[in-house]
Amino acid sequence: MDLSVLIVNYNTRQLTLDCLRSVYDSETGYSYEVIVVDNASADDSVEKIMEQYPQVRMIANEENTGFAKANNQAMEAAAGRYILLLNSDTIVQPDTLQTMVAFMEENPKVGASGCKVILPDGSLDKACRRGFPTPSASFYYAFGFSKLFPDRPRFNQYQLGYLDPNESYAIDCLVGAFMLVRRETLQQVGGLDETFFMYGEDVDWCYRIKQAGWDIWYHPVTYIVHYKGASSRRKPFKIIYEFHHSMWIFHRKHYVQHYSWLTNTAVFCGIAVKFTLSFIKNKLIPRGRGKDTGQGTGSRPSANDSKLEVRS
């Protein structure tokens, strides 16, 4: 088996069905399997997925285990030489699987790669190519320096706005919505850290992959569409909490030993202040109804998205 496509579903029946349709419409000479992990959905996701796509390998959990643990379950069952983490709210293009696996075949030093990720309006999902959220990178991003000086690398360490999004190059971090990982890399660094429930695990994984000596590449020759929707602009408290908690976990795990107590205190205080402000701001947003995408917090959440961004 060349490729194992892993999709986590949590009350995202229609999104997942649309994603699966795009995967099975792929034009590729590589063999692949699709593994769906359902995190105890309350809808009829499992039944509908198996009815329409009986070839899917379904793992139905009895509780919501979170994004990291669900993907680790799928990795244990996967047979592919390459592992693809794919969000349930994405649509791959017919050439995406072929293009990305071929890129990995041609570049044996690349441990993980990602394609271009665009939003429904055609704009770039900036989370698909990032630098690591060091204290300085986070500071420049959070206080708007990256927007004031978009062409200055010093002030754009996180979102890499000074780089051409249509060119291929090595980066620090991909987004878990589409992340293609080599089997040898997985065997060396292990799976996702289950301490992260639904944010930050992709950043942590990329950090460990690079620490192990592998390259990570952004390869925008092909793209996917990422539907970051939700039924209301107001976010559940758990999403706000986990989002900021992931920042704390990542800094404590990878950076706290490299910085002074003063810097670490400033970082943790900053996270606490930001969490408080985000919670208050969220409370002030009136409840409203938008297009119901069925997005749930046990798959990859859509809180703009990613992962360890320094914003809410």
PDB file of C-alpha atoms in Angstrom:
ATOM      1  CA  MET A   1       0.000   0.000   0.000  1.00  0.00           C
ATOM      2  CA  ASP A   2       1.421   3.367  -1.035  1.00  0.00           C
ATOM      3  CA  LEU A   3      -0.797   5.757   0.883  1.00  0.00           C
ATOM      4  CA  SER A   4      -3.097   5.698   3.896  1.00  0.00           C
ATOM      5  CA  VAL A   5      -5.553   8.616   4.059  1.00  0.00           C
ATOM      6  CA  LEU A   6      -6.696   9.303   7.640  1.00  0.00           C
ATOM      7  CA  ILE A   7      -9.864  11.289   8.342  1.00  0.00           C
ATOM      8  CA  VAL A   8     -11.310  12.030  11.785  1.00  0.00           C
ATOM      9  CA  ASN A   9     -15.061  12.562  11.921  1.00  0.00           C
ATOM     10  CA  TYR A  10     -17.153  14.044  14.706  1.00  0.00           C
ATOM     11  CA  ASN A  11     -20.697  15.018  13.750  1.00  0.00           C
ATOM     12  CA  THR A  12     -19.449  16.141  10.335  1.00  0.00           C
ATOM     13  CA  ARG A  13     -21.372  13.634   8.223  1.00  0.00           C
ATOM     14  CA  GLN A  14     -21.918  15.697   5.077  1.00  0.00           C
ATOM     15  CA  LEU A  15     -18.486  17.309   5.197  1.00  0.00           C
ATOM     16  CA  THR A  16     -16.869  13.904   5.519  1.00  0.00           C
ATOM     17  CA  LEU A  17     -18.958  12.426   2.707  1.00  0.00           C
ATOM     18  CA  ASP A  18     -17.945  15.300   0.432  1.00  0.00           C
ATOM     19  CA  CYS A  19     -14.312  14.848   1.422  1.00  0.00           C
ATOM     20  CA  LEU A  20     -14.472  11.116   0.725  1.00  0.00           C
ATOM     21  CA  ARG A  21     -16.026  11.745  -2.664  1.00  0.00           C
ATOM     22  CA  SER A  22     -13.120  13.991  -3.607  1.00  0.00           C
ATOM     23  CA  VAL A  23     -10.599  11.394  -2.401  1.00  0.00           C
ATOM     24  CA  TYR A  24     -12.179   8.565  -4.364  1.00  0.00           C
ATOM     25  CA  ASP A  25     -12.379  10.788  -7.451  1.00  0.00           C
ATOM     26  CA  SER A  26      -8.581  11.111  -7.339  1.00  0.00           C
ATOM     27  CA  GLU A  27      -6.613  10.342 -10.482  1.00  0.00           C
ATOM     28  CA  THR A  28      -3.554   8.490  -9.253  1.00  0.00           C
ATOM     29  CA  GLY A  29      -1.469   5.471 -10.061  1.00  0.00           C
ATOM     30  CA  TYR A  30      -0.603   4.959  -6.400  1.00  0.00           C
ATOM     31  CA  SER A  31      -2.525   2.467  -4.303  1.00  0.00           C
ATOM     32  CA  TYR A  32      -4.300   3.946  -1.308  1.00  0.00           C
ATOM     33  CA  GLU A  33      -6.652   3.146   1.525  1.00  0.00           C
ATOM     34  CA  VAL A  34      -8.947   5.415   3.504  1.00  0.00           C
ATOM     35  CA  ILE A  35      -9.367   5.076   7.267  1.00  0.00           C
ATOM     36  CA  VAL A  36     -12.081   7.075   9.021  1.00  0.00           C
ATOM     37  CA  VAL A  37     -12.105   7.370  12.797  1.00  0.00           C
ATOM     38  CA  ASP A  38     -15.456   8.451  14.186  1.00  0.00           C
ATOM     39  CA  ASN A  39     -15.234  10.108  17.587  1.00  0.00           C
ATOM     40  CA  ALA A  40     -18.628   8.958  18.918  1.00  0.00           C
ATOM     41  CA  SER A  41     -20.714  11.157  16.627  1.00  0.00           C
ATOM     42  CA  ALA A  42     -24.280  11.809  17.720  1.00  0.00           C
ATOM     43  CA  ASP A  43     -25.511  11.906  14.119  1.00  0.00           C
ATOM     44  CA  ASP A  44     -25.703   8.988  11.696  1.00  0.00           C
ATOM     45  CA  SER A  45     -22.196   9.543  10.326  1.00  0.00           C
ATOM     46  CA  VAL A  46     -20.989   5.974  10.730  1.00  0.00           C
ATOM     47  CA  GLU A  47     -24.026   4.456   9.046  1.00  0.00           C
ATOM     48  CA  LYS A  48     -24.079   6.888   6.125  1.00  0.00           C
ATOM     49  CA  ILE A  49     -20.332   6.680   5.497  1.00  0.00           C
ATOM     50  CA  MET A  50     -20.357   2.896   5.476  1.00  0.00           C
ATOM     51  CA  GLU A  51     -23.489   2.864   3.314  1.00  0.00           C
ATOM     52  CA  GLN A  52     -22.012   5.129   0.648  1.00  0.00           C
ATOM     53  CA  TYR A  53     -18.361   4.072   0.967  1.00  0.00           C
ATOM     54  CA  PRO A  54     -18.209   0.444   2.139  1.00  0.00           C
ATOM     55  CA  GLN A  55     -14.525   0.308   1.140  1.00  0.00           C
ATOM     56  CA  VAL A  56     -13.642   2.731   3.951  1.00  0.00           C
ATOM     57  CA  ARG A  57     -11.962   1.205   6.998  1.00  0.00           C
ATOM     58  CA  MET A  58     -14.079   2.545   9.851  1.00  0.00           C
ATOM     59  CA  ILE A  59     -12.955   2.848  13.459  1.00  0.00           C
ATOM     60  CA  ALA A  60     -15.952   3.837  15.588  1.00  0.00           C
ATOM     61  CA  ASN A  61     -14.981   5.132  19.022  1.00  0.00           C
ATOM     62  CA  GLU A  62     -17.402   5.054  21.921  1.00  0.00           C
ATOM     63  CA  GLU A  63     -16.178   8.416  23.194  1.00  0.00           C
ATOM     64  CA  ASN A  64     -14.677  11.587  21.787  1.00  0.00           C
ATOM     65  CA  THR A  65     -10.963  10.894  22.083  1.00  0.00           C
ATOM     66  CA  GLY A  66      -9.787  14.111  20.431  1.00  0.00           C
ATOM     67  CA  PHE A  67      -7.981  14.729  17.159  1.00  0.00           C
ATOM     68  CA  ALA A  68      -4.530  13.492  18.126  1.00  0.00           C
ATOM     69  CA  LYS A  69      -5.567  10.201  19.690  1.00  0.00           C
ATOM     70  CA  ALA A  70      -8.021   9.421  16.894  1.00  0.00           C
ATOM     71  CA  ASN A  71      -5.317   9.926  14.277  1.00  0.00           C
ATOM     72  CA  ASN A  72      -2.926   7.762  16.272  1.00  0.00           C
ATOM     73  CA  GLN A  73      -5.522   5.010  16.235  1.00  0.00           C
ATOM     74  CA  ALA A  74      -5.704   5.273  12.462  1.00  0.00           C
ATOM     75  CA  MET A  75      -1.900   5.294  12.147  1.00  0.00           C
ATOM     76  CA  GLU A  76      -1.696   2.020  14.045  1.00  0.00           C
ATOM     77  CA  ALA A  77      -4.093   0.456  11.554  1.00  0.00           C
ATOM     78  CA  ALA A  78      -2.548   2.084   8.464  1.00  0.00           C
ATOM     79  CA  ALA A  79      -0.589   0.012   5.965  1.00  0.00           C
ATOM     80  CA  GLY A  80       0.676   2.792   3.681  1.00  0.00           C
ATOM     81  CA  ARG A  81       4.260   3.823   3.013  1.00  0.00           C
ATOM     82  CA  TYR A  82       2.935   7.356   3.436  1.00  0.00           C
ATOM     83  CA  ILE A  83       0.405   8.655   5.942  1.00  0.00           C
ATOM     84  CA  LEU A  84      -1.890  11.569   5.072  1.00  0.00           C
ATOM     85  CA  LEU A  85      -3.712  13.497   7.767  1.00  0.00           C
ATOM     86  CA  LEU A  86      -6.729  15.023   6.040  1.00  0.00           C
ATOM     87  CA  ASN A  87      -9.436  17.164   7.593  1.00  0.00           C
ATOM     88  CA  SER A  88     -13.019  16.130   7.141  1.00  0.00           C
ATOM     89  CA  ASP A  89     -13.846  19.674   5.960  1.00  0.00           C
ATOM     90  CA  THR A  90     -11.521  19.608   2.948  1.00  0.00           C
ATOM     91  CA  ILE A  91     -11.831  18.805  -0.746  1.00  0.00           C
ATOM     92  CA  VAL A  92      -8.791  17.423  -2.556  1.00  0.00           C
ATOM     93  CA  GLN A  93      -8.253  17.987  -6.268  1.00  0.00           C
ATOM     94  CA  PRO A  94      -8.069  15.036  -8.698  1.00  0.00           C
ATOM     95  CA  ASP A  95      -4.268  15.372  -8.949  1.00  0.00           C
ATOM     96  CA  THR A  96      -3.518  16.080  -5.276  1.00  0.00           C
ATOM     97  CA  LEU A  97      -2.657  12.582  -4.096  1.00  0.00           C
ATOM     98  CA  GLN A  98      -0.626  11.777  -7.221  1.00  0.00           C
ATOM     99  CA  THR A  99       1.319  15.039  -7.085  1.00  0.00           C
ATOM    100  CA  MET A 100       2.151  14.932  -3.402  1.00  0.00           C
ATOM    101  CA  VAL A 101       3.148  11.267  -3.189  1.00  0.00           C
ATOM    102  CA  ALA A 102       5.314  11.708  -6.305  1.00  0.00           C
ATOM    103  CA  PHE A 103       6.998  14.695  -4.629  1.00  0.00           C
ATOM    104  CA  MET A 104       7.807  12.584  -1.577  1.00  0.00           C
ATOM    105  CA  GLU A 105       9.144   9.779  -3.765  1.00  0.00           C
ATOM    106  CA  GLU A 106      11.493  12.209  -5.497  1.00  0.00           C
ATOM    107  CA  ASN A 107      12.727  13.792  -2.247  1.00  0.00           C
ATOM    108  CA  PRO A 108      13.752  11.110   0.262  1.00  0.00           C
ATOM    109  CA  LYS A 109      15.037  13.644   2.806  1.00  0.00           C
ATOM    110  CA  VAL A 110      11.574  15.171   3.152  1.00  0.00           C
ATOM    111  CA  GLY A 111       9.825  13.684   6.162  1.00  0.00           C
ATOM    112  CA  ALA A 112       6.571  15.610   5.754  1.00  0.00           C
ATOM    113  CA  SER A 113       5.016  17.806   3.110  1.00  0.00           C
ATOM    114  CA  GLY A 114       1.898  19.815   2.479  1.00  0.00           C
ATOM    115  CA  CYS A 115       0.232  21.312  -0.538  1.00  0.00           C
ATOM    116  CA  LYS A 116      -1.353  24.724  -0.942  1.00  0.00           C
ATOM    117  CA  VAL A 117      -4.504  25.130   1.110  1.00  0.00           C
ATOM    118  CA  ILE A 118      -7.081  27.658  -0.003  1.00  0.00           C
ATOM    119  CA  LEU A 119     -10.322  28.857   1.535  1.00  0.00           C
ATOM    120  CA  PRO A 120     -13.642  28.803  -0.322  1.00  0.00           C
ATOM    121  CA  ASP A 121     -13.178  32.434  -1.365  1.00  0.00           C
ATOM    122  CA  GLY A 122      -9.909  31.529  -3.083  1.00  0.00           C
ATOM    123  CA  SER A 123      -7.617  33.135  -0.505  1.00  0.00           C
ATOM    124  CA  LEU A 124      -4.678  31.321   1.033  1.00  0.00           C
ATOM    125  CA  ASP A 125      -5.179  29.482   4.305  1.00  0.00           C
ATOM    126  CA  LYS A 126      -2.090  30.994   5.903  1.00  0.00           C
ATOM    127  CA  ALA A 127      -1.761  28.134   8.377  1.00  0.00           C
ATOM    128  CA  CYS A 128      -0.576  25.791   5.607  1.00  0.00           C
ATOM    129  CA  ARG A 129       3.000  27.151   5.753  1.00  0.00           C
ATOM    130  CA  ARG A 130       4.326  28.565   8.978  1.00  0.00           C
ATOM    131  CA  GLY A 131       7.346  29.114  11.129  1.00  0.00           C
ATOM    132  CA  PHE A 132       7.434  27.855  14.695  1.00  0.00           C
ATOM    133  CA  PRO A 133       5.700  30.066  17.300  1.00  0.00           C
ATOM    134  CA  THR A 134       8.802  31.198  19.147  1.00  0.00           C
ATOM    135  CA  PRO A 135       8.294  34.016  21.660  1.00  0.00           C
ATOM    136  CA  SER A 136       9.578  36.590  19.181  1.00  0.00           C
ATOM    137  CA  ALA A 137       7.540  35.231  16.268  1.00  0.00           C
ATOM    138  CA  SER A 138       4.414  35.190  18.423  1.00  0.00           C
ATOM    139  CA  PHE A 139       5.083  38.697  19.718  1.00  0.00           C
ATOM    140  CA  TYR A 140       5.505  40.203  16.244  1.00  0.00           C
ATOM    141  CA  TYR A 141       2.390  38.435  15.039  1.00  0.00           C
ATOM    142  CA  ALA A 142       0.175  39.202  18.028  1.00  0.00           C
ATOM    143  CA  PHE A 143       1.010  42.903  18.065  1.00  0.00           C
ATOM    144  CA  GLY A 144       0.556  43.437  14.336  1.00  0.00           C
ATOM    145  CA  PHE A 145       4.163  43.949  13.250  1.00  0.00           C
ATOM    146  CA  SER A 146       3.733  41.289  10.563  1.00  0.00           C
ATOM    147  CA  LYS A 147       0.994  43.379   8.969  1.00  0.00           C
ATOM    148  CA  LEU A 148       2.915  46.633   9.303  1.00  0.00           C
ATOM    149  CA  PHE A 149       6.043  45.166   7.697  1.00  0.00           C
ATOM    150  CA  PRO A 150       4.783  42.333   5.449  1.00  0.00           C
ATOM    151  CA  ASP A 151       8.039  42.092   3.468  1.00  0.00           C
ATOM    152  CA  ARG A 152      10.371  41.905   6.466  1.00  0.00           C
ATOM    153  CA  PRO A 153      11.359  38.344   7.449  1.00  0.00           C
ATOM    154  CA  ARG A 154      12.119  39.407  11.015  1.00  0.00           C
ATOM    155  CA  PHE A 155       8.506  40.449  11.597  1.00  0.00           C
ATOM    156  CA  ASN A 156       6.963  37.580   9.627  1.00  0.00           C
ATOM    157  CA  GLN A 157       8.608  34.558  11.224  1.00  0.00           C
ATOM    158  CA  TYR A 158       5.272  32.887  11.911  1.00  0.00           C
ATOM    159  CA  GLN A 159       3.047  33.256   8.832  1.00  0.00           C
ATOM    160  CA  LEU A 160       5.931  33.717   6.373  1.00  0.00           C
ATOM    161  CA  GLY A 161       4.095  36.473   4.524  1.00  0.00           C
ATOM    162  CA  TYR A 162       7.274  37.558   2.770  1.00  0.00           C
ATOM    163  CA  LEU A 163       7.473  34.275   0.828  1.00  0.00           C
ATOM    164  CA  ASP A 164       5.668  33.605  -2.462  1.00  0.00           C
ATOM    165  CA  PRO A 165       2.746  31.207  -1.736  1.00  0.00           C
ATOM    166  CA  ASN A 166       3.077  29.802  -5.271  1.00  0.00           C
ATOM    167  CA  GLU A 167       6.648  28.582  -4.869  1.00  0.00           C
ATOM    168  CA  SER A 168       7.906  25.379  -3.255  1.00  0.00           C
ATOM    169  CA  TYR A 169      10.330  25.597  -0.316  1.00  0.00           C
ATOM    170  CA  ALA A 170      11.314  24.129   3.035  1.00  0.00           C
ATOM    171  CA  ILE A 171       9.415  25.458   6.059  1.00  0.00           C
ATOM    172  CA  ASP A 172       9.043  24.727   9.749  1.00  0.00           C
ATOM    173  CA  CYS A 173       5.420  23.810  10.080  1.00  0.00           C
ATOM    174  CA  LEU A 174       2.473  22.457   8.092  1.00  0.00           C
ATOM    175  CA  VAL A 175      -1.204  22.359   8.975  1.00  0.00           C
ATOM    176  CA  GLY A 176      -2.895  19.171  10.155  1.00  0.00           C
ATOM    177  CA  ALA A 177      -5.709  19.704   7.644  1.00  0.00           C
ATOM    178  CA  PHE A 178      -3.331  18.220   5.044  1.00  0.00           C
ATOM    179  CA  MET A 179      -0.077  16.692   6.197  1.00  0.00           C
ATOM    180  CA  LEU A 180       1.688  13.918   4.286  1.00  0.00           C
ATOM    181  CA  VAL A 181       4.230  12.016   6.381  1.00  0.00           C
ATOM    182  CA  ARG A 182       6.719   9.337   5.416  1.00  0.00           C
ATOM    183  CA  ARG A 183       6.394   5.977   7.183  1.00  0.00           C
ATOM    184  CA  GLU A 184      10.073   6.027   8.208  1.00  0.00           C
ATOM    185  CA  THR A 185       9.561   9.447   9.760  1.00  0.00           C
ATOM    186  CA  LEU A 186       6.561   8.239  11.728  1.00  0.00           C
ATOM    187  CA  GLN A 187       8.513   5.239  12.980  1.00  0.00           C
ATOM    188  CA  GLN A 188      11.347   7.491  14.129  1.00  0.00           C
ATOM    189  CA  VAL A 189       9.458  10.309  15.846  1.00  0.00           C
ATOM    190  CA  GLY A 190       6.226   8.541  16.841  1.00  0.00           C
ATOM    191  CA  GLY A 191       2.675   9.753  16.367  1.00  0.00           C
ATOM    192  CA  LEU A 192       0.845  12.829  17.553  1.00  0.00           C
ATOM    193  CA  ASP A 193       1.198  13.935  21.170  1.00  0.00           C
ATOM    194  CA  GLU A 194      -2.139  13.127  22.787  1.00  0.00           C
ATOM    195  CA  THR A 195      -1.584  15.827  25.410  1.00  0.00           C
ATOM    196  CA  PHE A 196      -2.955  18.147  22.725  1.00  0.00           C
ATOM    197  CA  PHE A 197      -6.684  17.505  22.432  1.00  0.00           C
ATOM    198  CA  MET A 198      -7.517  19.465  19.275  1.00  0.00           C
ATOM    199  CA  TYR A 199      -4.967  22.250  18.696  1.00  0.00           C
ATOM    200  CA  GLY A 200      -1.193  22.382  18.504  1.00  0.00           C
ATOM    201  CA  GLU A 201      -0.509  18.712  17.818  1.00  0.00           C
ATOM    202  CA  ASP A 202       0.518  19.397  14.217  1.00  0.00           C
ATOM    203  CA  VAL A 203       2.975  22.105  15.281  1.00  0.00           C
ATOM    204  CA  ASP A 204       4.420  19.777  17.900  1.00  0.00           C
ATOM    205  CA  TRP A 205       4.707  16.951  15.346  1.00  0.00           C
ATOM    206  CA  CYS A 206       6.505  19.190  12.864  1.00  0.00           C
ATOM    207  CA  TYR A 207       8.879  20.359  15.586  1.00  0.00           C
ATOM    208  CA  ARG A 208       9.783  16.770  16.452  1.00  0.00           C
ATOM    209  CA  ILE A 209      10.149  15.837  12.784  1.00  0.00           C
ATOM    210  CA  LYS A 210      12.632  18.653  12.206  1.00  0.00           C
ATOM    211  CA  GLN A 211      14.478  17.867  15.436  1.00  0.00           C
ATOM    212  CA  ALA A 212      14.942  14.327  14.102  1.00  0.00           C
ATOM    213  CA  GLY A 213      16.716  15.721  11.030  1.00  0.00           C
ATOM    214  CA  TRP A 214      13.947  15.499   8.417  1.00  0.00           C
ATOM    215  CA  ASP A 215      13.004  18.295   6.034  1.00  0.00           C
ATOM    216  CA  ILE A 216       9.466  19.691   5.863  1.00  0.00           C
ATOM    217  CA  TRP A 217       8.289  21.157   2.563  1.00  0.00           C
ATOM    218  CA  TYR A 218       5.467  23.319   1.317  1.00  0.00           C
ATOM    219  CA  HIS A 219       4.676  22.219  -2.254  1.00  0.00           C
ATOM    220  CA  PRO A 220       1.918  24.340  -3.861  1.00  0.00           C
ATOM    221  CA  VAL A 221       1.865  22.583  -7.239  1.00  0.00           C
ATOM    222  CA  THR A 222      -1.543  21.268  -6.215  1.00  0.00           C
ATOM    223  CA  TYR A 223      -4.071  22.406  -3.634  1.00  0.00           C
ATOM    224  CA  ILE A 224      -7.028  21.494  -1.475  1.00  0.00           C
ATOM    225  CA  VAL A 225     -10.005  23.606  -0.430  1.00  0.00           C
ATOM    226  CA  HIS A 226     -10.532  23.981   3.301  1.00  0.00           C
ATOM    227  CA  TYR A 227     -14.071  24.804   4.413  1.00  0.00           C
ATOM    228  CA  LYS A 228     -13.621  26.524   7.749  1.00  0.00           C
ATOM    229  CA  GLY A 229     -17.254  26.954   8.650  1.00  0.00           C
ATOM    230  CA  ALA A 230     -19.315  26.870  11.780  1.00  0.00           C
ATOM    231  CA  SER A 231     -22.985  27.312  12.628  1.00  0.00           C
ATOM    232  CA  SER A 232     -22.282  30.347  14.784  1.00  0.00           C
ATOM    233  CA  ARG A 233     -19.478  32.854  15.190  1.00  0.00           C
ATOM    234  CA  ARG A 234     -19.612  32.224  18.922  1.00  0.00           C
ATOM    235  CA  LYS A 235     -17.239  29.416  19.872  1.00  0.00           C
ATOM    236  CA  PRO A 236     -17.800  26.821  22.590  1.00  0.00           C
ATOM    237  CA  PHE A 237     -15.767  27.447  25.719  1.00  0.00           C
ATOM    238  CA  LYS A 238     -13.843  24.183  25.170  1.00  0.00           C
ATOM    239  CA  ILE A 239     -12.479  25.400  21.838  1.00  0.00           C
ATOM    240  CA  ILE A 240     -11.278  28.674  23.369  1.00  0.00           C
ATOM    241  CA  TYR A 241      -9.744  26.830  26.295  1.00  0.00           C
ATOM    242  CA  GLU A 242      -8.025  24.117  24.251  1.00  0.00           C
ATOM    243  CA  PHE A 243      -6.742  26.679  21.768  1.00  0.00           C
ATOM    244  CA  HIS A 244      -4.895  28.643  24.446  1.00  0.00           C
ATOM    245  CA  HIS A 245      -4.010  25.568  26.475  1.00  0.00           C
ATOM    246  CA  SER A 246      -2.156  24.206  23.445  1.00  0.00           C
ATOM    247  CA  MET A 247       0.043  27.308  23.370  1.00  0.00           C
ATOM    248  CA  TRP A 248       0.949  26.732  27.014  1.00  0.00           C
ATOM    249  CA  ILE A 249       1.687  23.034  26.404  1.00  0.00           C
ATOM    250  CA  PHE A 250       3.882  23.722  23.371  1.00  0.00           C
ATOM    251  CA  HIS A 251       5.963  26.422  25.046  1.00  0.00           C
ATOM    252  CA  ARG A 252       6.399  24.378  28.211  1.00  0.00           C
ATOM    253  CA  LYS A 253       7.412  21.301  26.218  1.00  0.00           C
ATOM    254  CA  HIS A 254       9.826  22.815  23.704  1.00  0.00           C
ATOM    255  CA  TYR A 255      10.890  26.329  24.703  1.00  0.00           C
ATOM    256  CA  VAL A 256      10.785  26.827  28.444  1.00  0.00           C
ATOM    257  CA  GLN A 257      14.278  25.385  28.955  1.00  0.00           C
ATOM    258  CA  HIS A 258      15.745  27.666  26.268  1.00  0.00           C
ATOM    259  CA  TYR A 259      14.522  30.990  27.662  1.00  0.00           C
ATOM    260  CA  SER A 260      14.954  32.937  30.881  1.00  0.00           C
ATOM    261  CA  TRP A 261      12.368  32.855  33.639  1.00  0.00           C
ATOM    262  CA  LEU A 262      11.447  36.423  32.708  1.00  0.00           C
ATOM    263  CA  THR A 263      10.646  35.502  29.092  1.00  0.00           C
ATOM    264  CA  ASN A 264       8.768  32.385  30.153  1.00  0.00           C
ATOM    265  CA  THR A 265       6.729  34.362  32.673  1.00  0.00           C
ATOM    266  CA  ALA A 266       5.882  36.932  30.010  1.00  0.00           C
ATOM    267  CA  VAL A 267       4.789  34.186  27.609  1.00  0.00           C
ATOM    268  CA  PHE A 268       2.550  32.416  30.128  1.00  0.00           C
ATOM    269  CA  CYS A 269       1.058  35.704  31.327  1.00  0.00           C
ATOM    270  CA  GLY A 270       0.451  36.698  27.720  1.00  0.00           C
ATOM    271  CA  ILE A 271      -1.390  33.434  27.051  1.00  0.00           C
ATOM    272  CA  ALA A 272      -3.509  33.951  30.168  1.00  0.00           C
ATOM    273  CA  VAL A 273      -4.380  37.519  29.202  1.00  0.00           C
ATOM    274  CA  LYS A 274      -5.188  36.504  25.664  1.00  0.00           C
ATOM    275  CA  PHE A 275      -7.400  33.667  26.885  1.00  0.00           C
ATOM    276  CA  THR A 276      -9.305  36.059  29.133  1.00  0.00           C
ATOM    277  CA  LEU A 277      -9.782  38.627  26.377  1.00  0.00           C
ATOM    278  CA  SER A 278     -10.852  35.958  23.885  1.00  0.00           C
ATOM    279  CA  PHE A 279     -13.384  34.581  26.362  1.00  0.00           C
ATOM    280  CA  ILE A 280     -14.854  38.036  27.009  1.00  0.00           C
ATOM    281  CA  LYS A 281     -14.933  38.897  23.302  1.00  0.00           C
ATOM    282  CA  ASN A 282     -16.636  35.613  22.517  1.00  0.00           C
ATOM    283  CA  LYS A 283     -19.304  36.279  25.148  1.00  0.00           C
ATOM    284  CA  LEU A 284     -20.086  39.631  23.526  1.00  0.00           C
ATOM    285  CA  ILE A 285     -20.761  38.051  20.127  1.00  0.00           C
ATOM    286  CA  PRO A 286     -24.536  37.653  19.651  1.00  0.00           C
ATOM    287  CA  ARG A 287     -25.759  34.172  18.961  1.00  0.00           C
ATOM    288  CA  GLY A 288     -26.396  33.803  15.259  1.00  0.00           C
ATOM    289  CA  ARG A 289     -27.081  31.148  12.718  1.00  0.00           C
ATOM    290  CA  GLY A 290     -24.992  30.633   9.631  1.00  0.00           C
ATOM    291  CA  LYS A 291     -24.537  27.762   7.278  1.00  0.00           C
ATOM    292  CA  ASP A 292     -24.546  24.623   9.406  1.00  0.00           C
ATOM    293  CA  THR A 293     -21.516  22.596   8.414  1.00  0.00           C
ATOM    294  CA  GLY A 294     -21.824  20.180  11.280  1.00  0.00           C
ATOM    295  CA  GLN A 295     -18.359  21.050  12.491  1.00  0.00           C
ATOM    296  CA  GLY A 296     -17.541  19.382  15.785  1.00  0.00           C
ATOM    297  CA  THR A 297     -14.792  19.695  18.330  1.00  0.00           C
ATOM    298  CA  GLY A 298     -13.584  16.123  18.133  1.00  0.00           C
ATOM    299  CA  SER A 299     -12.350  16.404  14.573  1.00  0.00           C
ATOM    300  CA  ARG A 300     -10.169  19.210  13.357  1.00  0.00           C
ATOM    301  CA  PRO A 301     -11.911  22.357  14.636  1.00  0.00           C
ATOM    302  CA  SER A 302     -12.292  25.403  12.449  1.00  0.00           C
ATOM    303  CA  ALA A 303     -11.466  28.233  14.765  1.00  0.00           C
ATOM    304  CA  ASN A 304      -9.393  29.758  12.027  1.00  0.00           C
ATOM    305  CA  ASP A 305      -7.690  27.047  12.215  1.00  0.00           C
ATOM    306  CA  SER A 306      -4.886  26.375  13.256  1.00  0.00           C
ATOM    307  CA  LYS A 307      -3.580  24.749  15.525  1.00  0.00           C
ATOM    308  CA  LEU A 308      -1.162  26.881  17.450  1.00  0.00           C
ATOM    309  CA  GLU A 309      -1.928  30.245  15.951  1.00  0.00           C
ATOM    310  CA  VAL A 310      -1.521  33.140  18.347  1.00  0.00           C
ATOM    311  CA  ARG A 311      -4.996  34.438  17.751  1.00  0.00           C
ATOM    312  CA  SER A 312      -8.512  33.345  18.493  1.00  0.00           C
TER     313      SER A 312
END
